[in-house]
PDB file of C-alpha atoms in Angstrom:
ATOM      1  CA  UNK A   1     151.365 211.559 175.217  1.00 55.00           C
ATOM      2  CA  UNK A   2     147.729 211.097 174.533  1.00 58.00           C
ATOM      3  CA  UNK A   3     146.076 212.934 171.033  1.00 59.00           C
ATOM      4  CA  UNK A   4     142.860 213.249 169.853  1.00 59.00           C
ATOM      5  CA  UNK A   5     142.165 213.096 166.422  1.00 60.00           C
ATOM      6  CA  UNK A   6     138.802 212.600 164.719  1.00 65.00           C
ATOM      7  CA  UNK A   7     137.130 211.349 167.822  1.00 63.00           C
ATOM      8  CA  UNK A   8     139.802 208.799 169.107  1.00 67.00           C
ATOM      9  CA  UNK A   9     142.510 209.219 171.138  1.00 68.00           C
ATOM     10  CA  UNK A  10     145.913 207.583 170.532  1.00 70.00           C
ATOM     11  CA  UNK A  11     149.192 206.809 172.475  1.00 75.00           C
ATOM     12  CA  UNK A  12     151.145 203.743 174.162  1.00 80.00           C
ATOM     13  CA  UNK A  13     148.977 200.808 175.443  1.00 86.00           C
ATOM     14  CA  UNK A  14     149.203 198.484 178.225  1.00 90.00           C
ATOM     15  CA  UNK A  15     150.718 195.812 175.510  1.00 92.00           C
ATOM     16  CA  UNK A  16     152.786 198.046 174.047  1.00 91.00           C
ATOM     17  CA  UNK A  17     154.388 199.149 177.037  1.00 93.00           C
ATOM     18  CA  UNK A  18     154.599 195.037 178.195  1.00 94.00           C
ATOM     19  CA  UNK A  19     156.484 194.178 175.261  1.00 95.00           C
ATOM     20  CA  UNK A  20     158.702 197.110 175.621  1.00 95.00           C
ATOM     21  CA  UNK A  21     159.827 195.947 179.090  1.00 96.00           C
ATOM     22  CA  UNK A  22     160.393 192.316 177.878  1.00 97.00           C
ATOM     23  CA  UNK A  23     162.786 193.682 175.153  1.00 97.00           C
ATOM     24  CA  UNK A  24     164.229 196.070 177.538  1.00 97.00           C
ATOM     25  CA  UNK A  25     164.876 193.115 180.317  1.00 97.00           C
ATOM     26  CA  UNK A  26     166.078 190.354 177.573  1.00 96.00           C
ATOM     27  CA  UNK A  27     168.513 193.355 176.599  1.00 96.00           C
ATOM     28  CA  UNK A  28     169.630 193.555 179.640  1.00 95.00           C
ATOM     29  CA  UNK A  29     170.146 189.948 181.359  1.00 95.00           C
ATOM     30  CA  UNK A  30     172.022 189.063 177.458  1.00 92.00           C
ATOM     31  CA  UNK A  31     174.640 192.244 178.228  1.00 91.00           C
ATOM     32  CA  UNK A  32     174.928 191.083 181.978  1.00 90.00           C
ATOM     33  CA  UNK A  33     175.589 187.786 181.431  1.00 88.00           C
ATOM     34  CA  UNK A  34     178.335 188.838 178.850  1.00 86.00           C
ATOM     35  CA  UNK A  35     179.784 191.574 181.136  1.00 84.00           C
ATOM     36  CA  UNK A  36     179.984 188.244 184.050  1.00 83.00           C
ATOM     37  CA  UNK A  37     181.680 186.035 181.381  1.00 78.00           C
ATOM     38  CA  UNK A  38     184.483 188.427 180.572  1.00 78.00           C
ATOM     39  CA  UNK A  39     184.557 189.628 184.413  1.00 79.00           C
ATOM     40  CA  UNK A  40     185.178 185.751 185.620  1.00 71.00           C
ATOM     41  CA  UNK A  41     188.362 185.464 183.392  1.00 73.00           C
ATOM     42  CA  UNK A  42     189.782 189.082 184.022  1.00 77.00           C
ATOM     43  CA  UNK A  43     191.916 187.474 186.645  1.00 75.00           C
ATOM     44  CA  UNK A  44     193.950 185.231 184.294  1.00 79.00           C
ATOM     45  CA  UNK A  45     196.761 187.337 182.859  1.00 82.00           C
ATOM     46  CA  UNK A  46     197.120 188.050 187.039  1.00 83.00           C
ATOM     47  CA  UNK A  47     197.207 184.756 187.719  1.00 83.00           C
ATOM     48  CA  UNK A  48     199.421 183.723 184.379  1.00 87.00           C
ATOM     49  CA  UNK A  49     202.188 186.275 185.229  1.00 88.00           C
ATOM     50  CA  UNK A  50     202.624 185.503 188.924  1.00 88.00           C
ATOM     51  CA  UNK A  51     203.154 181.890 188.148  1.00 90.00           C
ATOM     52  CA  UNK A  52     206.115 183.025 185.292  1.00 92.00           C
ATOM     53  CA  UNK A  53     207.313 185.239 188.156  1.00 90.00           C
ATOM     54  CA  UNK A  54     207.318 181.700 190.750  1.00 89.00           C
ATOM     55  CA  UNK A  55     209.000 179.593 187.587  1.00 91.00           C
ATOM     56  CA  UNK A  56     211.973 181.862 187.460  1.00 93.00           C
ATOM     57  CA  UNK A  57     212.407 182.371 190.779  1.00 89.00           C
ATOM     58  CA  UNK A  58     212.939 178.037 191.248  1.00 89.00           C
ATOM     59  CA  UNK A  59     214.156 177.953 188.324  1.00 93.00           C
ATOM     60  CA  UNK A  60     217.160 180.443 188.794  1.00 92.00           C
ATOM     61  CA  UNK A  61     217.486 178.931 192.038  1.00 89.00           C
ATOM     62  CA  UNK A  62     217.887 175.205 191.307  1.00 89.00           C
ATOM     63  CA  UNK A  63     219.992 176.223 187.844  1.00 90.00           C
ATOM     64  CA  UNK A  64     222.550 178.045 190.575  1.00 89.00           C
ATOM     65  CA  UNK A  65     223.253 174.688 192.693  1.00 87.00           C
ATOM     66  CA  UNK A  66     225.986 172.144 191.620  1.00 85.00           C
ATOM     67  CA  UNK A  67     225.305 170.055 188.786  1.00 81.00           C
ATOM     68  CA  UNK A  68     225.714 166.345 191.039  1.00 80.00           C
ATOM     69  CA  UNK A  69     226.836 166.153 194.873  1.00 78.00           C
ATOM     70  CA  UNK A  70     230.439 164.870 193.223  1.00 75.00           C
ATOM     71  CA  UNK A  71     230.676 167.982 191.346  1.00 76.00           C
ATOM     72  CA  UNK A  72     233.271 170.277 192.540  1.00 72.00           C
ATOM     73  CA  UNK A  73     232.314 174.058 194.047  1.00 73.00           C
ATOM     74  CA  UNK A  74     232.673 176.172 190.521  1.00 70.00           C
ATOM     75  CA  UNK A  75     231.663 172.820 188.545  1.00 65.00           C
ATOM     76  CA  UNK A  76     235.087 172.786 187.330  1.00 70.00           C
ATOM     77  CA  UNK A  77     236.279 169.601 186.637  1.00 71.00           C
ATOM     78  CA  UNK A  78     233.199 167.995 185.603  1.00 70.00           C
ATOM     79  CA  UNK A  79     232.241 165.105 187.562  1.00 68.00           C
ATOM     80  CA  UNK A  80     233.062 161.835 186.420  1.00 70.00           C
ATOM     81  CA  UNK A  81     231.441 159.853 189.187  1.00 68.00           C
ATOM     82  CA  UNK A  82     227.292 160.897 188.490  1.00 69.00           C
ATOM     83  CA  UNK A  83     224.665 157.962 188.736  1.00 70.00           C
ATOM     84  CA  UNK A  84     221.925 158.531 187.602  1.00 73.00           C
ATOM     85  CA  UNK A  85     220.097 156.086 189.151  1.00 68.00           C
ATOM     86  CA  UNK A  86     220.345 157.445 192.663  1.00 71.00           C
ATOM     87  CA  UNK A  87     219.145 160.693 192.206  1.00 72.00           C
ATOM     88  CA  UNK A  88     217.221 162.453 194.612  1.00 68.00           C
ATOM     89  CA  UNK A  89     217.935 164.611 197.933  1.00 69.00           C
ATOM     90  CA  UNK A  90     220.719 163.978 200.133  1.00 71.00           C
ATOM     91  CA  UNK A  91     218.890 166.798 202.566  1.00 72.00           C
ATOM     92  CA  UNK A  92     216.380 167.122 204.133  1.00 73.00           C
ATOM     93  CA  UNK A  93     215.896 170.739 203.901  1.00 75.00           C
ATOM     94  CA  UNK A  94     215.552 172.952 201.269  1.00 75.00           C
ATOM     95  CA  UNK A  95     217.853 175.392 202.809  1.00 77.00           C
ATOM     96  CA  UNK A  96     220.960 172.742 202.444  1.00 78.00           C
ATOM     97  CA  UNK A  97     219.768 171.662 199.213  1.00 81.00           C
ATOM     98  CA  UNK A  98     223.417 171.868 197.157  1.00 80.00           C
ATOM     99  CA  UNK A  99     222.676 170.171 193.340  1.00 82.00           C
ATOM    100  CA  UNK A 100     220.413 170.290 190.968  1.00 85.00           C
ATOM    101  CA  UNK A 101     218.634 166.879 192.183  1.00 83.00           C
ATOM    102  CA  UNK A 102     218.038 167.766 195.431  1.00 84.00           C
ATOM    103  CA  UNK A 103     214.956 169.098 194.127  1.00 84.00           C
ATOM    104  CA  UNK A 104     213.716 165.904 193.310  1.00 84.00           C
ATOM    105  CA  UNK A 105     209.715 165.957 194.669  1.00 80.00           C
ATOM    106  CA  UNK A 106     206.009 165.949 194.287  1.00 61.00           C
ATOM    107  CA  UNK A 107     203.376 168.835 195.215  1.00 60.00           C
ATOM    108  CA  UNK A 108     205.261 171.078 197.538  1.00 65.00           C
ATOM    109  CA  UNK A 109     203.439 174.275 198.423  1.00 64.00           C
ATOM    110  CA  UNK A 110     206.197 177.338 197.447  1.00 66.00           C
ATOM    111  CA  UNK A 111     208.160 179.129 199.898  1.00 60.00           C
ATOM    112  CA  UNK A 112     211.380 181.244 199.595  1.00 52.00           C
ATOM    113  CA  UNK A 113     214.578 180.069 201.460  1.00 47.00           C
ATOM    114  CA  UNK A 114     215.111 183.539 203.294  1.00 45.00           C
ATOM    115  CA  UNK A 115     217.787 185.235 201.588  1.00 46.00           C
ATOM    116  CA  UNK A 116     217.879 188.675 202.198  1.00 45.00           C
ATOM    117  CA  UNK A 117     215.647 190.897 200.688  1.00 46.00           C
ATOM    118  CA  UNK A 118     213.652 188.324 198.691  1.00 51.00           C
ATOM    119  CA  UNK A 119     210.469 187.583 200.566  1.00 57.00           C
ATOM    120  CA  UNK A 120     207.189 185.510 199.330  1.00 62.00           C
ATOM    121  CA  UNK A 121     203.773 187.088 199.762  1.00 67.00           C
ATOM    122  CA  UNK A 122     201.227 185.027 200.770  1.00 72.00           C
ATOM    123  CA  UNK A 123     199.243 185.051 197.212  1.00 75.00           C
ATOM    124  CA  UNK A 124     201.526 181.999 196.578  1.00 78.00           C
ATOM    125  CA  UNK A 125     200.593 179.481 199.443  1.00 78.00           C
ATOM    126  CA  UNK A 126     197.479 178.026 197.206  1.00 81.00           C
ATOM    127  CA  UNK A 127     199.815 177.228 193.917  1.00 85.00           C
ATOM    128  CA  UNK A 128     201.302 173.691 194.047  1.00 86.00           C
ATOM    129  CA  UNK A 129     204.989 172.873 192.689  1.00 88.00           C
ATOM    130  CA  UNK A 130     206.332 169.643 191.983  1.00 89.00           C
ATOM    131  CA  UNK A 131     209.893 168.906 190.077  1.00 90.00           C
ATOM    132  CA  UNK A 132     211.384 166.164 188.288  1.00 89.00           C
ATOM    133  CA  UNK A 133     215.084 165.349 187.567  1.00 89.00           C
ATOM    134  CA  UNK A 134     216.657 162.811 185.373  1.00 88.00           C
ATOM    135  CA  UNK A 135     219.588 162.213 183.618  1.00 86.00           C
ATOM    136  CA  UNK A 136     218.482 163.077 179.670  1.00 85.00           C
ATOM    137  CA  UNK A 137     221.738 163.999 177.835  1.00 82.00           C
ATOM    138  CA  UNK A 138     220.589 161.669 175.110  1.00 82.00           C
ATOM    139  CA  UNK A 139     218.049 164.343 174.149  1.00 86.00           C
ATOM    140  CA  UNK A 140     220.811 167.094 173.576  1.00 85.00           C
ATOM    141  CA  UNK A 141     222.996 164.294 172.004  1.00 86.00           C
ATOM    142  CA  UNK A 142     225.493 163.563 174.909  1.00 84.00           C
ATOM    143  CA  UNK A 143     226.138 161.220 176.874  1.00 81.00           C
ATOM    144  CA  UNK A 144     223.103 160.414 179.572  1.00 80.00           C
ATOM    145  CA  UNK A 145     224.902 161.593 182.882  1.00 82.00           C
ATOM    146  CA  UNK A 146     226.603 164.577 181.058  1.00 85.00           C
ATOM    147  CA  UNK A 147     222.676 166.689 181.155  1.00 88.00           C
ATOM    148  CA  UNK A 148     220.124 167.137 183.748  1.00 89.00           C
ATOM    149  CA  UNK A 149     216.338 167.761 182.476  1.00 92.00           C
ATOM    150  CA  UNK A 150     215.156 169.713 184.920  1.00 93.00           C
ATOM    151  CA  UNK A 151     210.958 169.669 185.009  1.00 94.00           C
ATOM    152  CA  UNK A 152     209.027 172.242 187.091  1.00 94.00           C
ATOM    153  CA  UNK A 153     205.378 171.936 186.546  1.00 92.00           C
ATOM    154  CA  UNK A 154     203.214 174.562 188.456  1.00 91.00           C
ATOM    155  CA  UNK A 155     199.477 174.120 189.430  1.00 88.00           C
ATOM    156  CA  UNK A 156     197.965 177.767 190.386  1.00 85.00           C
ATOM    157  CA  UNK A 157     194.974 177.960 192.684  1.00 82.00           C
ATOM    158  CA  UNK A 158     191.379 177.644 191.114  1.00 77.00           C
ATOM    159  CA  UNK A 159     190.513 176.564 187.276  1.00 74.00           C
ATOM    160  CA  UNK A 160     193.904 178.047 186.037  1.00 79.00           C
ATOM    161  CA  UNK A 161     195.626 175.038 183.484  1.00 86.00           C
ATOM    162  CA  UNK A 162     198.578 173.508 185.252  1.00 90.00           C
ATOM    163  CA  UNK A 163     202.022 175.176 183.569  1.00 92.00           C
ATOM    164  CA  UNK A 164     205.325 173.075 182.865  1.00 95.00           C
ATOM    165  CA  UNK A 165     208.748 174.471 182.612  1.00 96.00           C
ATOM    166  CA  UNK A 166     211.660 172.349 180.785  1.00 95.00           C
ATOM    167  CA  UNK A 167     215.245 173.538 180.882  1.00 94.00           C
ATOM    168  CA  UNK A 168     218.739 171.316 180.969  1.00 94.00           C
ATOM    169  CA  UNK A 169     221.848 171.670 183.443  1.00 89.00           C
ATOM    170  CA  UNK A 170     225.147 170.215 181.806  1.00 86.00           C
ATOM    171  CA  UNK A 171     228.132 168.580 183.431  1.00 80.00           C
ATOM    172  CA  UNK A 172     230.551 171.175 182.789  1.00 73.00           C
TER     173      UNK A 172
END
């Protein structure tokens, strides 16, 4: 808005309004590039929560098995006759796994053995699984073959940090 006053006439010049328009367009790239920041991690809880729900479900499966292919159907008596240096699976397939340590393996991609009404979407096929047993009663104070350590470490698609799981089966 242009007025005149004593002869001259004020209002906005050219540089004013070029400065304005740098301020306005640093404003604006600093709150986009903040608003991309937050939007690229917004997937993470997602992403963290899907691979708790894909811990359990191994987890509960391989803690339901036998504790050692000697171990009787109910686990009752314990076994007396584990090695632990042969672990590892006696099948082939997951579907006749029977114990705890025919789990034994490296950077499978999940699936679900079908059993009934449980079924696997396919957001799962890009996270990796791998899963270590040994012989660790030592670490619970028993006697080596009397506890399984049971390791299931989880790599999820993209960036996301690789996630470990611990837990122990006992001969009992």
């Amino acid at each position: 808005m242009l007025t005149r006053f004593k002869g001259h006439i004020y209002g906005t010049t050219f540089i004013e309004l070029i400065i304005t328009m740098v301020i306005i367009s640093i404003a604006l790239v600093s709150v986009t590039s903040l608003f991309s920041a937050t939007v690229g991690r917004s997937a993470d809880p997602l992403w963290q929560v899907k691979t708790l729900k894909l811990a359990q479900f191994y987890m509960d499966e391989i803690l339901s098995k036998r504790y050692d292919e000697t171990t009787p159907v109910g686990g009752v008596p314990a076994s007396t006759a584990v090695h632990c240096g042969s672990l590892g699976p006696e099948e082939a397939n997951r579907e006749d796994f029977d114990d705890v340590d025919d789990y034994i393996t490296s950077g499978i991609t999940p699936t679900i053995v079908n059993s009934g009404s449980i079924n696997m979407d396919t957001s799962y096929t890009h996270y990796r699984i791998a899963i270590d047993v040994a012989c660790r009663g030592g670490d619970l104070g028993l006697s080596p073959e009397n506890a399984k350590k049971i390791t299931l470490t989880i790599t999820p698609p993209g960036s996301m940090s690789v996630s470990t799981f611990t837990t122990y089966k006992g001969n009992f």
